[in-house]
Coordinates of C-alpha atoms in Angstrom, one line a residue:
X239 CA 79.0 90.5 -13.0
X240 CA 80.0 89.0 -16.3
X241 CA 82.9 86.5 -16.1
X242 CA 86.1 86.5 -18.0
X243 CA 86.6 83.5 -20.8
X244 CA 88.2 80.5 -19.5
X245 CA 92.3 80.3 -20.3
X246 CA 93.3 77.6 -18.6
X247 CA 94.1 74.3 -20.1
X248 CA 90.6 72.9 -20.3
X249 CA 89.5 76.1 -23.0
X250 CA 92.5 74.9 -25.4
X251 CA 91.9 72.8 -28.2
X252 CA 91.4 69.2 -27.9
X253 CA 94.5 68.2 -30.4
X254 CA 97.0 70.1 -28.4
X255 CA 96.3 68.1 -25.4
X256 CA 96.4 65.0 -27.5
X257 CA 99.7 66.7 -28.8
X258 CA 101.6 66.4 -25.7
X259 CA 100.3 63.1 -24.8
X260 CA 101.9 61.8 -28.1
X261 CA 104.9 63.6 -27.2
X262 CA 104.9 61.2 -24.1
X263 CA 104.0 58.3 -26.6
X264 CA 107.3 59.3 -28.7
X265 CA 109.5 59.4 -25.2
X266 CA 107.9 56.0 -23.9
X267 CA 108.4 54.5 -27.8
X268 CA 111.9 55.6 -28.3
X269 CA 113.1 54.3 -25.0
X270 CA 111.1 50.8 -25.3
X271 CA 112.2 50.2 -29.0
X272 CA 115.9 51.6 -29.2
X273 CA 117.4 48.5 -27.0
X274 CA 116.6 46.9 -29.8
X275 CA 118.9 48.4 -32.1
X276 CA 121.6 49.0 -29.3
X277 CA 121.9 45.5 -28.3
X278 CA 125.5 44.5 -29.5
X279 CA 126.9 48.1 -28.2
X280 CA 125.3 47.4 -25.0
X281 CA 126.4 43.5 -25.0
X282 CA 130.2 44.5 -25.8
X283 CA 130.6 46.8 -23.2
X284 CA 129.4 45.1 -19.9
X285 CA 131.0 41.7 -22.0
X286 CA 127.6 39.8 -22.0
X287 CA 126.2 37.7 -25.0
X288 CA 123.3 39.3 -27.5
X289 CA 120.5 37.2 -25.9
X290 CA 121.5 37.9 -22.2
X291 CA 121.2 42.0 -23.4
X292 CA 117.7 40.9 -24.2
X293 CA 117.5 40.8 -20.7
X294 CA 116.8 44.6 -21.0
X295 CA 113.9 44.5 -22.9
X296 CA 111.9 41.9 -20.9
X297 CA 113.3 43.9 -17.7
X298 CA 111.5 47.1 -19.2
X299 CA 108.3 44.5 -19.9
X300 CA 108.3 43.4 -16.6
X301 CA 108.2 46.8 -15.2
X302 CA 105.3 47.7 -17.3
X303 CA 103.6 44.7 -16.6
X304 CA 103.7 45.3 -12.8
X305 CA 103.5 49.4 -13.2
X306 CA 100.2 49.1 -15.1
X307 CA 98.1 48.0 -12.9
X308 CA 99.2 49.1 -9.7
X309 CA 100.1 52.9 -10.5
X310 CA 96.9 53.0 -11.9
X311 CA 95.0 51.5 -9.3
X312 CA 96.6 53.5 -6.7
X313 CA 95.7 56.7 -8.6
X314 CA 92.0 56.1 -9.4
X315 CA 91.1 58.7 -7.2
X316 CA 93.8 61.0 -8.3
X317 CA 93.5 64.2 -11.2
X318 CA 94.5 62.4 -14.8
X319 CA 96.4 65.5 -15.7
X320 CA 98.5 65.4 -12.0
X321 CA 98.7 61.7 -12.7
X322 CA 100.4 62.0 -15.8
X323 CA 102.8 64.5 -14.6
X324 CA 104.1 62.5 -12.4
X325 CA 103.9 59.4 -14.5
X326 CA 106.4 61.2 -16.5
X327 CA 108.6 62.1 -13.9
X328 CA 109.4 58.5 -13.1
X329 CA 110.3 58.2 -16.8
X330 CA 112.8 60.7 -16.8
X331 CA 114.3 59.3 -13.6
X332 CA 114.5 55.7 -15.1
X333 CA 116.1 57.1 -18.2
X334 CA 118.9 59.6 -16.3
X335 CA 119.7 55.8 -14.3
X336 CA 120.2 54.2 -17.1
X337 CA 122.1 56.8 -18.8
X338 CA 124.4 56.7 -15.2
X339 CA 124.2 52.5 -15.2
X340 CA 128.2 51.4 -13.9
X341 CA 126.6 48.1 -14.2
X342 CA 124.7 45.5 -16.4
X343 CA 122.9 44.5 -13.0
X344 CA 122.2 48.2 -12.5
X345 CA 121.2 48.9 -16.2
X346 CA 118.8 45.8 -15.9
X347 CA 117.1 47.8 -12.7
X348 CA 116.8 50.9 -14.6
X349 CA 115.0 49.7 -17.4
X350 CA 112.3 48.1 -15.3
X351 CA 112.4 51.5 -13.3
X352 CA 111.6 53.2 -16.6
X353 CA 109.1 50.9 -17.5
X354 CA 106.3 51.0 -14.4
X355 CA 104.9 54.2 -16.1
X356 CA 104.7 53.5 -19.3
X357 CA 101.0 51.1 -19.2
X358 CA 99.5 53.5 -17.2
X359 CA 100.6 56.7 -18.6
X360 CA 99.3 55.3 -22.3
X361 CA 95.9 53.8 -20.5
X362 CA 95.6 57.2 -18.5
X363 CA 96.1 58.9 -22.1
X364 CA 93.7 56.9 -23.8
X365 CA 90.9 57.6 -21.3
X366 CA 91.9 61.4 -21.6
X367 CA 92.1 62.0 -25.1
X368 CA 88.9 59.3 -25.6
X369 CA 86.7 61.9 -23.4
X370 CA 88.2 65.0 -26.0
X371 CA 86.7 64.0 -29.0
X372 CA 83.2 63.1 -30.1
X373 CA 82.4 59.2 -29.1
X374 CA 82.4 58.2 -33.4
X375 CA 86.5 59.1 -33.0
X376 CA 87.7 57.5 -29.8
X377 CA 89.6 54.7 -31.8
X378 CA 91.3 57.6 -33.8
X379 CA 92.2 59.8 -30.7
X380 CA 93.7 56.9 -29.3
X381 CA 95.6 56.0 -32.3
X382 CA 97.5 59.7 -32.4
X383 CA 98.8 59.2 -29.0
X384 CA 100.0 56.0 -30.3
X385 CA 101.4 57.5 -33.5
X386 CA 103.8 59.2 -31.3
X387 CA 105.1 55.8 -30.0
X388 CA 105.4 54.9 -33.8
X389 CA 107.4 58.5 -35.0
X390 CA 109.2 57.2 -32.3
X391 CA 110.6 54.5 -34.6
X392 CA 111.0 57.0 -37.9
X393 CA 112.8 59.5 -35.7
X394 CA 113.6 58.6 -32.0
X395 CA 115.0 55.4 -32.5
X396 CA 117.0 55.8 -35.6
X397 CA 118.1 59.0 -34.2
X398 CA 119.5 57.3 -30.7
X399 CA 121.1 54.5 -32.5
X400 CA 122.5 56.2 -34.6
X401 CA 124.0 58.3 -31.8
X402 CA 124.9 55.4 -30.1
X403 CA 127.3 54.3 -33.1
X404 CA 129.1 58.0 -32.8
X405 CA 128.9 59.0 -29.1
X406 CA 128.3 55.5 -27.2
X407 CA 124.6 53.4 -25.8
X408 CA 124.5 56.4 -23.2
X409 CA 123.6 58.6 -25.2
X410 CA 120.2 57.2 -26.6
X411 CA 119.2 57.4 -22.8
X412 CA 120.0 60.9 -22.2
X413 CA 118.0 62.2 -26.1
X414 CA 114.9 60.1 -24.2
X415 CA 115.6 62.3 -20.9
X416 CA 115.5 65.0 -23.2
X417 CA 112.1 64.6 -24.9
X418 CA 110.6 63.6 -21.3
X419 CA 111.6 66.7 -20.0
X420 CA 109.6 68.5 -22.9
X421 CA 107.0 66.4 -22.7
X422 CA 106.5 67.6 -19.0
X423 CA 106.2 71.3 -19.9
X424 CA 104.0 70.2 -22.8
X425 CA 101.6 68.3 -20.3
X426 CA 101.5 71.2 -18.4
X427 CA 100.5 73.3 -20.7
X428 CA 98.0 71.4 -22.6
X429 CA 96.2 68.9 -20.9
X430 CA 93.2 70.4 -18.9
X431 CA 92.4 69.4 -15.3
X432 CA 90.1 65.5 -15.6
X433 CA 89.1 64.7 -12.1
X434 CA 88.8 61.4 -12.0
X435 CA 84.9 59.8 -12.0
X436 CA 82.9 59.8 -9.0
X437 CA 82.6 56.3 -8.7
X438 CA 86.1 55.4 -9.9
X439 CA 87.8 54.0 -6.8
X440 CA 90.7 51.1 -6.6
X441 CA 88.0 48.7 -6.2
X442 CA 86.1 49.3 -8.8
X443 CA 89.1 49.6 -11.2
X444 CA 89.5 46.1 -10.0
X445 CA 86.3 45.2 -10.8
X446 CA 87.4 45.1 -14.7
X447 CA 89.4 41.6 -14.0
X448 CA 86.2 40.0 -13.3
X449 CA 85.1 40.2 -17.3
X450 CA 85.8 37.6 -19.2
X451 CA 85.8 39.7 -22.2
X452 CA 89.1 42.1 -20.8
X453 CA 90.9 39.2 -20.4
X454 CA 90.4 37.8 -23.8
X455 CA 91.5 41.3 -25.5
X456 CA 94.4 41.1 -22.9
X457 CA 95.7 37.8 -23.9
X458 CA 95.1 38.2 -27.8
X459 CA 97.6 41.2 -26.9
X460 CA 100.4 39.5 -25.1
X461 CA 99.7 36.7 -27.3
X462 CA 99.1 37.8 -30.6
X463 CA 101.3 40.8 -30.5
X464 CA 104.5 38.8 -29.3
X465 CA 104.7 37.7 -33.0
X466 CA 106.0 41.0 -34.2
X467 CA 108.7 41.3 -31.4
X468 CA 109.9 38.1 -31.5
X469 CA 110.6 39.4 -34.9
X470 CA 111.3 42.6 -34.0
X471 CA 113.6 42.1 -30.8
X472 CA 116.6 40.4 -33.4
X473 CA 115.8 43.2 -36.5
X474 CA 119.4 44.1 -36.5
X475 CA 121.1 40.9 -36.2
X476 CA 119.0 39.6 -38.7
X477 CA 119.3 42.3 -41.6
X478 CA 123.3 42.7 -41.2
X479 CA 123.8 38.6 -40.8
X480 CA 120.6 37.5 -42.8
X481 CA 119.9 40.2 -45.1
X482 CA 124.0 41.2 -45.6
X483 CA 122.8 44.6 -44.9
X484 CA 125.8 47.4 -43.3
X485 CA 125.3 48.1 -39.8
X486 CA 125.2 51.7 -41.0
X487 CA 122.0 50.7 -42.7
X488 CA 120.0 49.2 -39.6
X489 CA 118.8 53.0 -38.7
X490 CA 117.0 53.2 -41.7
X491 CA 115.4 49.9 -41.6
X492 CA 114.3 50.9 -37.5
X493 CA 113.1 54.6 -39.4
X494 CA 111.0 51.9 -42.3
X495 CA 109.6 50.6 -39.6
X496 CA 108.5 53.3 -37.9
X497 CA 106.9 54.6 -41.3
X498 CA 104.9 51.4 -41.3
X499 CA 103.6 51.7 -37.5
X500 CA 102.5 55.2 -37.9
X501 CA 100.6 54.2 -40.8
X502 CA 99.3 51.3 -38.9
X503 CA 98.1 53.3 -36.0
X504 CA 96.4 55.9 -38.2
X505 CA 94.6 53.5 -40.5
X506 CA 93.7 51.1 -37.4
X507 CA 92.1 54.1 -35.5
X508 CA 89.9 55.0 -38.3
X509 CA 89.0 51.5 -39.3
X510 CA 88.6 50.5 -35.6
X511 CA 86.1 53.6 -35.4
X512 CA 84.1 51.9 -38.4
X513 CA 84.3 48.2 -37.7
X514 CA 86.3 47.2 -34.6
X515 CA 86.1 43.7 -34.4
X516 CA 86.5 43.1 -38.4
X517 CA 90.2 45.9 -38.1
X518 CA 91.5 43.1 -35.5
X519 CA 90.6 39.8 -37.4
X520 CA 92.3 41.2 -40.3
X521 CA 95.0 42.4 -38.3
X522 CA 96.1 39.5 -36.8
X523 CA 96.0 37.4 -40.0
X524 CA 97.7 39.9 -41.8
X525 CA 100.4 39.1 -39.0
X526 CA 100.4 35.7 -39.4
X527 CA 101.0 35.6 -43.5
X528 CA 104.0 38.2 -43.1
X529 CA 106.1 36.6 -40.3
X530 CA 105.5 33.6 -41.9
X531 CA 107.2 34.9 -45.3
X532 CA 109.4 37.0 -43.6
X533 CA 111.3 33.7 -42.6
X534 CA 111.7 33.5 -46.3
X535 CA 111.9 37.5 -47.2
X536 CA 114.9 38.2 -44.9
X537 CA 117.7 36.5 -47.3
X538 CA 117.2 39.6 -49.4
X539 CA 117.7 42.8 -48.8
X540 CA 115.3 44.6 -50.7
X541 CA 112.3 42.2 -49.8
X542 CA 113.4 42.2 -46.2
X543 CA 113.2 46.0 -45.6
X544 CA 109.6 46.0 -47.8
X545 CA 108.5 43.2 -45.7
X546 CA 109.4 45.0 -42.4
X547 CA 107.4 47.8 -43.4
X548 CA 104.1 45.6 -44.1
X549 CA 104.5 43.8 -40.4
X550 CA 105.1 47.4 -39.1
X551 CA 101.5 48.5 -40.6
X552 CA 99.8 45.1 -40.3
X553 CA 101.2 45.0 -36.4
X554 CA 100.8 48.7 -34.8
X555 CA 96.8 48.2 -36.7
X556 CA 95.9 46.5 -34.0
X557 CA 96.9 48.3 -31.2
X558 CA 94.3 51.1 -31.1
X559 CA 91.5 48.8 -31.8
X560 CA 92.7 46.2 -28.7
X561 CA 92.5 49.9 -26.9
X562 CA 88.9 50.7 -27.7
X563 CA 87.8 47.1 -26.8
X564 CA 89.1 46.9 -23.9
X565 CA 87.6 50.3 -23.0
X566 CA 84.4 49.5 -24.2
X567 CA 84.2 45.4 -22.3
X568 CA 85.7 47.1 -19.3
X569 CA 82.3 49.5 -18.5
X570 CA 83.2 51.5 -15.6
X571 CA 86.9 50.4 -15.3
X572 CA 88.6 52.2 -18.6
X573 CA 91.4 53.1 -16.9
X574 CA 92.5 50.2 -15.5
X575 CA 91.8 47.9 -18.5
X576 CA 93.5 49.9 -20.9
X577 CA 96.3 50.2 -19.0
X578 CA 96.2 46.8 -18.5
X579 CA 96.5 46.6 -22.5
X580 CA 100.3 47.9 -22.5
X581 CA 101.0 45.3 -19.5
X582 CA 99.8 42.7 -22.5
X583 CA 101.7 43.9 -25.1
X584 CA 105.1 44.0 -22.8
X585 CA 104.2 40.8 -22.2
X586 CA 103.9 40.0 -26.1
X587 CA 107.4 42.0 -26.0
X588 CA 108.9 39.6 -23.0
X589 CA 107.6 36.9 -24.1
X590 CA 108.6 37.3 -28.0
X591 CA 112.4 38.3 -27.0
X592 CA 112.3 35.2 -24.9
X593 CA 111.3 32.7 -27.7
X594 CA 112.8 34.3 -30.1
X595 CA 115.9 34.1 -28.2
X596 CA 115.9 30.4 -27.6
X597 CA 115.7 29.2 -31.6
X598 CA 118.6 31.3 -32.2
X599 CA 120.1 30.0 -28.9
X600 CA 119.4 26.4 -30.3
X601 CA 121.2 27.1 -33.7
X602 CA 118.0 27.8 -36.1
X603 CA 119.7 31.1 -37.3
X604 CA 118.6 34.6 -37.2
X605 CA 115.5 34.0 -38.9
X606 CA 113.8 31.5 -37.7
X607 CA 112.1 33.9 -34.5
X608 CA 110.1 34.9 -37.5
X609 CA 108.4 31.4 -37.8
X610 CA 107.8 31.8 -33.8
X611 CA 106.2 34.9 -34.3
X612 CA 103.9 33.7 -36.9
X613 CA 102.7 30.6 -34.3
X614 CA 102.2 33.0 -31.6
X615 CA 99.9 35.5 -34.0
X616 CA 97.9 32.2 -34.9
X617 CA 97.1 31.6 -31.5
X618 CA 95.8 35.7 -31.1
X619 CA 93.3 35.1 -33.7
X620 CA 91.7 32.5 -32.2
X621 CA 91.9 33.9 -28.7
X622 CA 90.0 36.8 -30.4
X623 CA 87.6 34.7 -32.4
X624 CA 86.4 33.3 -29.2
X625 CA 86.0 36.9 -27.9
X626 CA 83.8 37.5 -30.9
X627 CA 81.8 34.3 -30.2
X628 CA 81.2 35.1 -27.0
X629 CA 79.8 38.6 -28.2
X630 CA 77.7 36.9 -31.0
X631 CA 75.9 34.4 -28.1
X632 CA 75.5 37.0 -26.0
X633 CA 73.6 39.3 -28.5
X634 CA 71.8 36.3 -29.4
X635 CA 70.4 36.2 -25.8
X636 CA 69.3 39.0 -25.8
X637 CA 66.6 38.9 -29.0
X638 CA 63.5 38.8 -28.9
X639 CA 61.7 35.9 -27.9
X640 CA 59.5 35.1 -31.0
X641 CA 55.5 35.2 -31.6
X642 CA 53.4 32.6 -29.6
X643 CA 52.2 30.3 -32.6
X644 CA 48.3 30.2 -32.0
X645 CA 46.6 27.1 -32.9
X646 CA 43.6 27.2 -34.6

């Protein structure tokens, strides 16, 4: 009897299940990003200092950085699709509490309550949109998941703060409960059933922390990275009492920004696909040149905002090619590693709000986090030069032993 075509998720096109996982990405990105440009509202009205809001954003790190890799060790053996659903869930919940917060204490919670699904719901839909596409365009699947995370920045984040300014810091969290909510339905829709693989158990996941290889990608991440958001973490302080920028005009700095993340993400994935190690040498150096003269860059206006755009780009270039390593040194733990990625990065973002906190803390103004940041994406490139020596030995291991020499 001849069988009907298929019309469930799995027979729609790849891109509209890599649609909705971006969707999630510009969620997950406008929540993580718009503390930053909410900060003083959030300081003023629970009467706390700028660097004690910080708190925030390396309460949402540390809720990724524990989330990672236990939600996705305890779902190993559970459908990707389901898993994302639910992953999503918690989002929206962590969002609505911090939306309700009476409290800074309370707020503080809720931000590491939204941020335990946010490693494993971006290393869940890497693994995903990674198996939709032919194996040449992994890095560039990846990379439009996390060009939602960086629209997040053009539209999402701007958006919020802007909102925050007119109708109060609640606000921003209830626009992200918004787009979580549609991200569900979009999930549902979209993304076909990916049972998990047979041999994918919590054990084995586990079996990826064994390589020496994930854990130099890791740290070049929560190393490397940090030196954008100890930049990034004191943007608006810096452009209105650096820069002499209006307040009015920090949106559209956070929306430049975003522009030069998306086009980060989208050249990284492509380059990554061509020449992976080579995208994230260059990356990192490019990182280290631009924090270093944005120390210099942020007395002016107009070279402030152009330099914010190139760290945006040189930044967010390296994220989907960090991705694909780690998927490819991991073998037959993916999941887990590149979860495991985003628990880096929040650790880059953690530990970057932290340091960058303390030299304004000890008087070295507003600027000086960039210098910090430069230091810190110094010591990524050499964490990730030794990853590369360590490839180059072992490839050198493995060639062919060379003709006996026979005497005559």
């Amino acid at each position: 009897m001849p069988t009907t075509a298929p019309t469930s998720a799995a027979a729609r096109p790849a891109g509209l299940a890599i649609l909705a996982l971006a969707a999630g990405g510009f969620g997950i990105g406008t929540t993580e990003f718009v503390a930053m440009g909410i900060l003083p509202e959030v300081a003023a009205d629970f009467g706390v200092s700028i660097p004690s809001a910080g708190h925030l954003i390396s309460g949402y790190a540390l809720g990724v950085v524990v989330g990672a890799p236990l939600l996705t060790a305890l779902g190993a053996r559970v459908d990707r699709k389901f898993l994302l659903i639910a992953l999503m869930v918690l989002f929206v919940v962590g969002n609505a509490a911090a939306a309700l917060a009476p409290t800074f204490t309370t707020l503080l919670a809720a931000r590491v309550l939204t941020g335990i699904p946010h490693g494993t719901f971006f290393g869940i839909g890497s693994v995903v949109a990674a198996g939709l596409v032919p194996a040449h365009k992994r890095a560039q699947a990846i990379s439009m998941i996390l060009v939602g995370l960086s629209i997040a920045n053009i539209v999402g984040v701007p958006a919020a703060t802007l909102a925050a300014q007119t109708l109060g810091w609640r606000s921003t969290y209830w626009i992200v409960v918004g787009v979580g909510a549609l991200t569900l339905a979009l999930l549902a829709v979209f993304v076909p059933r990916t049972p998990p693989a047979p041999q994918a158990t919590m054990r084995s996941e586990l079996g990826a922390l064994k390589r020496v290889q994930v854990w130099l990608a890791l740290l070049t991440g929560a190393v490397g990275f940090g030196g954008m958001f100890a930049a990034y973490t004191y943007i608006k302080p810096m452009m209105t009492e650096v820069a002499g920028l209006d307040v009015a005009a920090v949106p559209l700095v956070l929306a430049v920004y975003g522009v030069g993340m998306t086009v980060g993400n989208v050249l990284g994935g492509r380059l990554a696909d061509r020449r992976l190690m080579a995208t994230m040498y260059a990356s990192l150096t490019a990182m280290i040149v631009l924090l270093a003269l944005f120390y210099v860059t942020a007395r002016h206006p107009v070279t402030a905002v152009a330099t914010v755009l190139l760290i945006g780009v040189a930044g967010s270039a390296l994220v989907p090619a960090l991705q694909t390593r780690l998927i490819d040194v991991a073998h037959g733990a993916p999941s887990l590693a590149a979860a495991l990625n985003h628990s880096a990065l929040n650790l880059a973002n953690a530990a970057g709000a932290w340091l960058g906190g303390l030299v304004i803390a000890a008087g070295y103004g507003y600027a000086s986090p960039n210098l910090v940041g430069s230091v810190l994406a110094v010591l990524g490139l050499g964490l990730m030069g030794a990853s590369g020596l360590l490839d180059r030995r072992r490839h050198a291991g493995r060639s062919p032993a060379p003709a006996p020499v026979t005497v005559r």
